[in-house]
Amino acid sequence: MTDASKSNRGHRHSSGRIPTDDQMDTLLKQFFRQEIPAALPAATPVSVSLRSESVARPAPARRQFALVVVATAIAACCLIVAGLRQQSDVGHGTAERQPVTTDPNAEPQILDRATDLMPVSPNAGQNSAVKTGVGPGGATMEEIEGVNLNPKN
Amino acid sequence: MQNPISERVEDPARKEFIEIFYREHSRELWALFYSQCSDPERAYDAVQESFLKFYDYHGETIRDPRAWLLRVGQNWLRDVARKKSSSCRLMPSMDELTAQPISPAKALVRFEQQTEVRDALKELNEDDRKVLVMKYALDWSTARIATAMDSNSAAIDMRLSRARRRLAEILVERGFEND
């Protein structure tokens, strides 16, 4: 089409005035109203289309990444708590630990010292400490602390 | 609404499923095809072709019918574009002109305006054209367009505004005036 034929048309001009955003909005609404084939069914409800979209589209990578980070953090917390529990169990000897009483009127329990306490030399910490064995194997604190820990070749 | 493919299926359950799917998705598919070819009739043909193939398909289960239809339609559009690289646009028939409540002269002017806007849309890049089609042909909200295009609402608003502006500039360059 030539410029001459263009200039003959009634709906054309060359003033260069750019339509505003609102004018373009109206123009596009009118344009697409006529452009959509009448044979197509009417627009579907939003809920139906959104459901189909959620099936068709995978979750965005950012969301997946956040989920992985949260799951890793939870797993790490579980591991730390489990580790701390294990340490406290080893330190206090869970097998002989007495249950904690929550009743405020309950009588305080007196431990059986002969079985609950670690066997030590009766005069431990003094120069005159008796270095005879006190445990079933005859071991004293001095002997235990004097174990040589040199590595084997 | 009766569509040309509903008579081809014998299994009633399958027929019902595809008819519901057609009602729910044909408009959206048309819009996506239109944003690729800027030709309303050809986009409509692509919708029909993809659903025809869907009816005739008896292979493995299709996990995502919408994506399948979209791919079939896009392939069909590509084939047609290759075969009909120099297609001519039809003028409105006498039936169309006389059926409208406006004068034939005014109908012709409107047809030319439609053609002008359509040609201007072709000059936009595909993403700009797609947001305009989703906004104005499907009447989707910004949030929904953002979800469909894997973007955010602010970016889509910005893109819409830029696309309208660019389209306006193209139309002015072409000497278009909206009545």
Coordinates of C-alpha atoms in Angstrom, one line a residue:
Chain A
M1 CA 0.0 0.0 0.0
T2 CA 1.4 3.4 -1.0
D3 CA 1.5 6.5 1.1
A4 CA -0.8 8.2 -1.3
S5 CA -3.5 5.6 -0.9
K6 CA -3.0 5.8 2.9
S7 CA -3.7 9.5 2.9
N8 CA -7.0 9.0 1.1
R9 CA -8.5 7.1 4.0
G10 CA -10.9 8.8 6.2
H11 CA -9.8 7.4 9.5
R12 CA -6.1 8.2 9.1
H13 CA -4.1 11.2 10.1
S14 CA -0.5 12.0 10.6
S15 CA -0.6 14.4 13.4
G16 CA 1.7 12.2 15.5
R17 CA -0.4 12.6 18.7
I18 CA 0.1 9.4 20.7
P19 CA -3.1 8.1 22.3
T20 CA -3.1 8.0 26.1
D21 CA -3.0 4.9 28.2
D22 CA -6.8 5.0 28.8
Q23 CA -7.5 5.5 25.1
M24 CA -5.3 2.5 24.3
D25 CA -7.1 0.5 27.0
T26 CA -10.5 1.2 25.4
L27 CA -9.2 0.6 21.9
L28 CA -7.8 -2.8 22.9
K29 CA -11.0 -3.8 24.6
Q30 CA -13.0 -3.0 21.5
F31 CA -10.4 -4.6 19.3
F32 CA -10.4 -8.0 21.1
R33 CA -14.2 -8.0 21.5
Q34 CA -14.4 -8.1 17.8
E35 CA -11.4 -10.3 17.3
I36 CA -12.5 -13.3 19.3
P37 CA -14.4 -15.8 17.2
A38 CA -18.1 -16.0 18.2
A39 CA -17.9 -19.8 17.9
L40 CA -15.7 -20.0 20.9
P41 CA -17.4 -20.8 24.3
A42 CA -17.6 -18.0 26.8
A43 CA -14.8 -17.4 29.3
T44 CA -14.6 -20.1 32.0
P45 CA -14.8 -19.4 35.8
V46 CA -11.5 -18.4 37.3
S47 CA -11.5 -21.3 39.7
V48 CA -11.6 -23.9 37.0
S49 CA -8.8 -22.3 35.0
L50 CA -6.6 -21.8 38.1
R51 CA -7.1 -25.5 39.0
S52 CA -5.9 -26.6 35.5
E53 CA -3.0 -24.2 35.7
S54 CA -1.9 -25.6 39.0
V55 CA -1.9 -29.0 37.4
A56 CA 0.0 -27.9 34.3
R57 CA 2.6 -25.6 35.8
P58 CA 5.4 -26.9 38.0
A59 CA 6.1 -24.9 41.2
P60 CA 8.6 -22.1 40.7
A61 CA 12.2 -22.9 41.5
R62 CA 12.4 -20.3 44.2
R63 CA 9.5 -22.0 46.2
Q64 CA 11.2 -25.4 45.8
F65 CA 14.5 -24.0 47.0
A66 CA 12.8 -22.5 50.1
L67 CA 11.1 -25.8 50.8
V68 CA 14.5 -27.6 50.6
V69 CA 16.1 -25.0 53.0
V70 CA 13.3 -25.4 55.5
A71 CA 13.5 -29.2 55.4
T72 CA 17.3 -29.1 55.8
A73 CA 17.0 -26.8 58.8
I74 CA 14.5 -29.0 60.5
A75 CA 16.6 -32.1 59.9
A76 CA 19.7 -30.3 61.3
C77 CA 17.7 -29.2 64.4
C78 CA 16.6 -32.8 65.0
L79 CA 20.2 -34.1 64.7
I80 CA 21.5 -31.5 67.1
V81 CA 18.7 -32.2 69.7
A82 CA 19.3 -36.0 69.3
G83 CA 23.1 -35.5 69.8
L84 CA 22.6 -33.3 72.9
R85 CA 20.3 -35.9 74.4
Q86 CA 22.7 -38.7 73.8
Q87 CA 25.5 -36.7 75.4
S88 CA 23.5 -36.0 78.5
D89 CA 22.5 -39.7 78.7
V90 CA 26.1 -40.8 78.6
G91 CA 27.2 -38.2 81.2
H92 CA 24.5 -39.0 83.8
G93 CA 23.9 -42.7 83.2
T94 CA 20.3 -43.1 82.2
A95 CA 20.1 -46.6 83.4
E96 CA 20.4 -45.6 87.1
R97 CA 18.6 -42.2 86.8
Q98 CA 15.7 -41.7 89.1
P99 CA 12.4 -40.5 87.7
V100 CA 11.8 -36.8 88.3
T101 CA 9.0 -36.2 90.8
T102 CA 6.7 -33.3 90.0
D103 CA 4.6 -33.7 93.1
P104 CA 5.6 -30.8 95.5
N105 CA 4.5 -32.8 98.6
A106 CA 6.5 -35.8 97.8
E107 CA 9.3 -36.8 100.3
P108 CA 12.9 -36.3 98.9
Q109 CA 14.5 -39.6 98.0
I110 CA 17.8 -40.5 99.6
L111 CA 20.1 -42.2 97.1
D112 CA 21.8 -45.4 98.0
R113 CA 25.4 -44.1 98.0
A114 CA 27.0 -47.5 97.9
T115 CA 25.5 -48.2 94.4
D116 CA 24.9 -44.7 92.9
L117 CA 28.2 -42.9 93.5
M118 CA 31.5 -43.6 91.7
P119 CA 34.0 -45.5 93.9
V120 CA 36.9 -43.2 94.8
S121 CA 39.7 -43.4 97.3
P122 CA 38.3 -42.4 100.8
N123 CA 41.0 -39.7 101.3
A124 CA 41.1 -38.4 97.7
G125 CA 42.9 -35.1 97.3
Q126 CA 45.0 -35.4 100.4
N127 CA 48.7 -36.3 100.6
S128 CA 47.9 -39.1 102.9
A129 CA 45.5 -40.7 100.5
V130 CA 45.3 -44.4 100.7
K131 CA 46.2 -46.0 97.4
T132 CA 44.5 -49.2 97.9
G133 CA 41.8 -50.3 95.5
V134 CA 38.2 -49.3 96.3
G135 CA 36.4 -50.7 93.2
P136 CA 35.7 -54.3 92.4
G137 CA 38.8 -54.4 90.1
G138 CA 41.0 -52.7 92.8
A139 CA 41.5 -49.5 90.8
T140 CA 42.2 -46.1 92.4
M141 CA 41.9 -42.6 91.0
E142 CA 45.7 -42.2 90.9
E143 CA 46.1 -45.4 88.9
I144 CA 43.4 -44.3 86.4
E145 CA 44.9 -40.9 86.0
G146 CA 48.4 -42.4 85.6
V147 CA 47.4 -44.5 82.5
N148 CA 50.0 -43.8 79.7
L149 CA 48.2 -42.9 76.5
N150 CA 51.1 -43.2 74.1
P151 CA 50.0 -44.4 70.7
K152 CA 51.0 -47.9 69.6
N153 CA 53.4 -48.3 66.7
Chain B
M1 CA -22.5 -25.3 22.3
Q2 CA -22.1 -27.9 19.6
N3 CA -18.6 -28.2 18.2
P4 CA -17.6 -30.1 15.0
I5 CA -15.7 -32.7 16.9
S6 CA -18.2 -33.9 19.4
E7 CA -19.8 -36.3 16.9
R8 CA -16.6 -38.2 16.4
V9 CA -16.3 -39.8 19.8
E10 CA -18.1 -43.0 20.7
D11 CA -17.1 -43.5 24.3
P12 CA -19.6 -41.2 26.3
A13 CA -17.3 -40.7 29.3
R14 CA -14.4 -39.6 27.0
K15 CA -16.7 -37.5 24.9
E16 CA -18.0 -35.7 28.0
F17 CA -14.5 -35.2 29.3
I18 CA -13.3 -33.7 26.1
E19 CA -16.4 -31.5 25.7
I20 CA -15.8 -30.1 29.2
F21 CA -12.2 -29.6 28.4
Y22 CA -13.1 -27.8 25.2
R23 CA -15.5 -25.4 27.1
E24 CA -12.9 -24.7 29.8
H25 CA -9.7 -24.3 27.7
S26 CA -10.6 -23.5 24.0
R27 CA -10.7 -19.8 24.7
E28 CA -7.4 -19.8 26.4
L29 CA -5.8 -21.9 23.7
W30 CA -7.2 -19.6 21.1
A31 CA -5.6 -16.6 22.9
L32 CA -2.2 -18.3 23.1
F33 CA -2.3 -19.3 19.4
Y34 CA -3.5 -15.8 18.5
S35 CA -0.5 -14.3 20.3
Q36 CA 1.7 -16.3 18.1
C37 CA 0.1 -15.8 14.7
S38 CA -2.1 -12.6 15.1
D39 CA -4.7 -14.2 13.0
P40 CA -8.1 -14.9 14.7
E41 CA -9.3 -17.4 12.1
R42 CA -6.0 -19.3 12.0
A43 CA -5.8 -19.4 15.8
Y44 CA -9.4 -20.8 15.8
D45 CA -8.4 -23.4 13.2
A46 CA -5.4 -24.4 15.4
V47 CA -7.8 -24.9 18.4
Q48 CA -10.1 -27.1 16.2
E49 CA -7.1 -29.1 14.8
S50 CA -5.6 -29.7 18.2
F51 CA -8.9 -31.0 19.6
L52 CA -9.5 -33.1 16.5
K53 CA -6.2 -34.8 17.1
F54 CA -7.1 -35.2 20.8
Y55 CA -10.3 -37.0 19.9
D56 CA -8.5 -39.3 17.5
Y57 CA -5.6 -40.0 19.8
H58 CA -5.5 -43.5 21.2
G59 CA -1.9 -43.8 22.4
E60 CA -0.4 -43.6 25.9
T61 CA -2.3 -41.6 28.6
I62 CA -1.8 -37.9 28.2
R63 CA -0.8 -36.6 31.6
D64 CA -1.3 -32.9 30.8
P65 CA -3.9 -32.5 28.1
R66 CA -3.7 -28.7 28.1
A67 CA 0.1 -28.8 27.4
W68 CA -0.5 -31.5 24.8
L69 CA -3.2 -29.5 22.9
L70 CA -1.0 -26.4 23.1
R71 CA 1.9 -28.3 21.5
V72 CA -0.2 -29.9 18.8
G73 CA -1.7 -26.5 17.9
Q74 CA 1.6 -24.8 17.8
N75 CA 3.0 -27.5 15.5
W76 CA 0.0 -27.1 13.2
L77 CA 0.5 -23.3 13.2
R78 CA 4.1 -23.8 12.3
D79 CA 3.3 -26.2 9.4
V80 CA 0.6 -23.8 8.1
A81 CA 3.0 -20.8 8.2
R82 CA 5.5 -22.8 6.3
K83 CA 3.0 -23.8 3.6
K84 CA 1.2 -20.5 3.3
S85 CA 3.9 -18.0 3.8
S86 CA 2.1 -15.6 1.5
S87 CA -1.5 -16.0 2.5
C88 CA -4.0 -13.3 1.6
R89 CA -6.4 -11.9 4.1
L90 CA -10.1 -12.3 3.3
M91 CA -12.2 -9.2 3.1
P92 CA -15.6 -9.4 5.0
S93 CA -18.2 -11.2 3.0
M94 CA -21.4 -9.5 1.9
D95 CA -23.2 -11.6 4.5
E96 CA -21.1 -10.2 7.3
L97 CA -21.5 -6.7 6.1
T98 CA -25.2 -6.8 5.7
A99 CA -25.8 -8.7 8.9
Q100 CA -24.3 -5.9 11.0
P101 CA -26.6 -3.1 12.2
I102 CA -24.2 -0.5 10.9
S103 CA -23.8 0.6 7.3
P104 CA -21.5 -1.4 5.0
A105 CA -19.2 1.6 4.7
K106 CA -18.8 1.9 8.4
A107 CA -18.3 -1.9 8.7
L108 CA -15.6 -1.7 6.1
V109 CA -13.8 1.1 8.0
R110 CA -14.1 -1.0 11.2
F111 CA -12.6 -3.9 9.4
E112 CA -9.7 -1.8 8.2
Q113 CA -9.1 -0.5 11.8
Q114 CA -9.1 -4.1 13.0
T115 CA -6.5 -5.0 10.4
E116 CA -4.4 -2.0 11.4
V117 CA -4.4 -2.9 15.1
R118 CA -3.7 -6.5 14.2
D119 CA -0.7 -5.6 12.0
A120 CA 0.6 -3.3 14.7
L121 CA 0.3 -6.1 17.2
K122 CA 2.5 -8.2 15.0
E123 CA 5.3 -5.7 15.4
L124 CA 5.4 -6.2 19.2
N125 CA 7.6 -8.9 20.6
E126 CA 5.8 -12.1 21.6
D127 CA 5.8 -11.5 25.4
D128 CA 4.3 -8.1 25.0
R129 CA 1.7 -9.4 22.6
K130 CA 1.0 -12.3 25.0
V131 CA 0.3 -10.0 28.0
L132 CA -2.0 -7.9 25.9
V133 CA -3.9 -10.9 24.7
M134 CA -4.2 -12.4 28.2
K135 CA -5.4 -9.0 29.6
Y136 CA -7.8 -8.0 26.8
A137 CA -8.9 -11.3 25.1
L138 CA -9.1 -13.4 28.2
D139 CA -9.8 -10.6 30.7
W140 CA -7.3 -12.1 33.2
S141 CA -6.1 -10.2 36.3
T142 CA -2.5 -9.1 36.5
A143 CA -1.9 -11.7 39.3
R144 CA -3.1 -14.5 37.0
I145 CA -1.0 -13.3 34.1
A146 CA 1.9 -13.2 36.4
T147 CA 1.3 -16.8 37.5
A148 CA 1.0 -17.9 33.9
M149 CA 4.2 -16.1 32.8
D150 CA 6.1 -17.1 35.9
S151 CA 6.6 -13.4 36.9
N152 CA 5.2 -11.0 39.5
S153 CA 2.4 -8.5 39.3
A154 CA 4.5 -5.4 39.3
A155 CA 6.5 -6.7 36.4
I156 CA 3.4 -7.6 34.5
D157 CA 1.9 -4.1 35.1
M158 CA 5.0 -2.6 33.8
R159 CA 5.1 -4.8 30.8
L160 CA 1.4 -4.1 30.0
S161 CA 2.0 -0.4 30.2
R162 CA 5.0 -0.6 28.0
A163 CA 3.2 -2.8 25.5
R164 CA 0.3 -0.4 25.2
R165 CA 2.7 2.5 24.8
R166 CA 4.7 0.7 22.1
L167 CA 1.5 -0.3 20.3
A168 CA 0.3 3.3 20.4
E169 CA 3.6 4.5 18.9
I170 CA 3.4 1.9 16.1
L171 CA -0.2 2.9 15.3
V172 CA 0.8 6.6 15.2
E173 CA 3.7 5.8 12.9
R174 CA 1.2 4.1 10.6
G175 CA -1.1 7.1 10.7
F176 CA -3.9 5.3 12.5
E177 CA -6.7 7.3 14.2
N178 CA -9.3 5.7 16.4
D179 CA -12.8 7.0 15.8

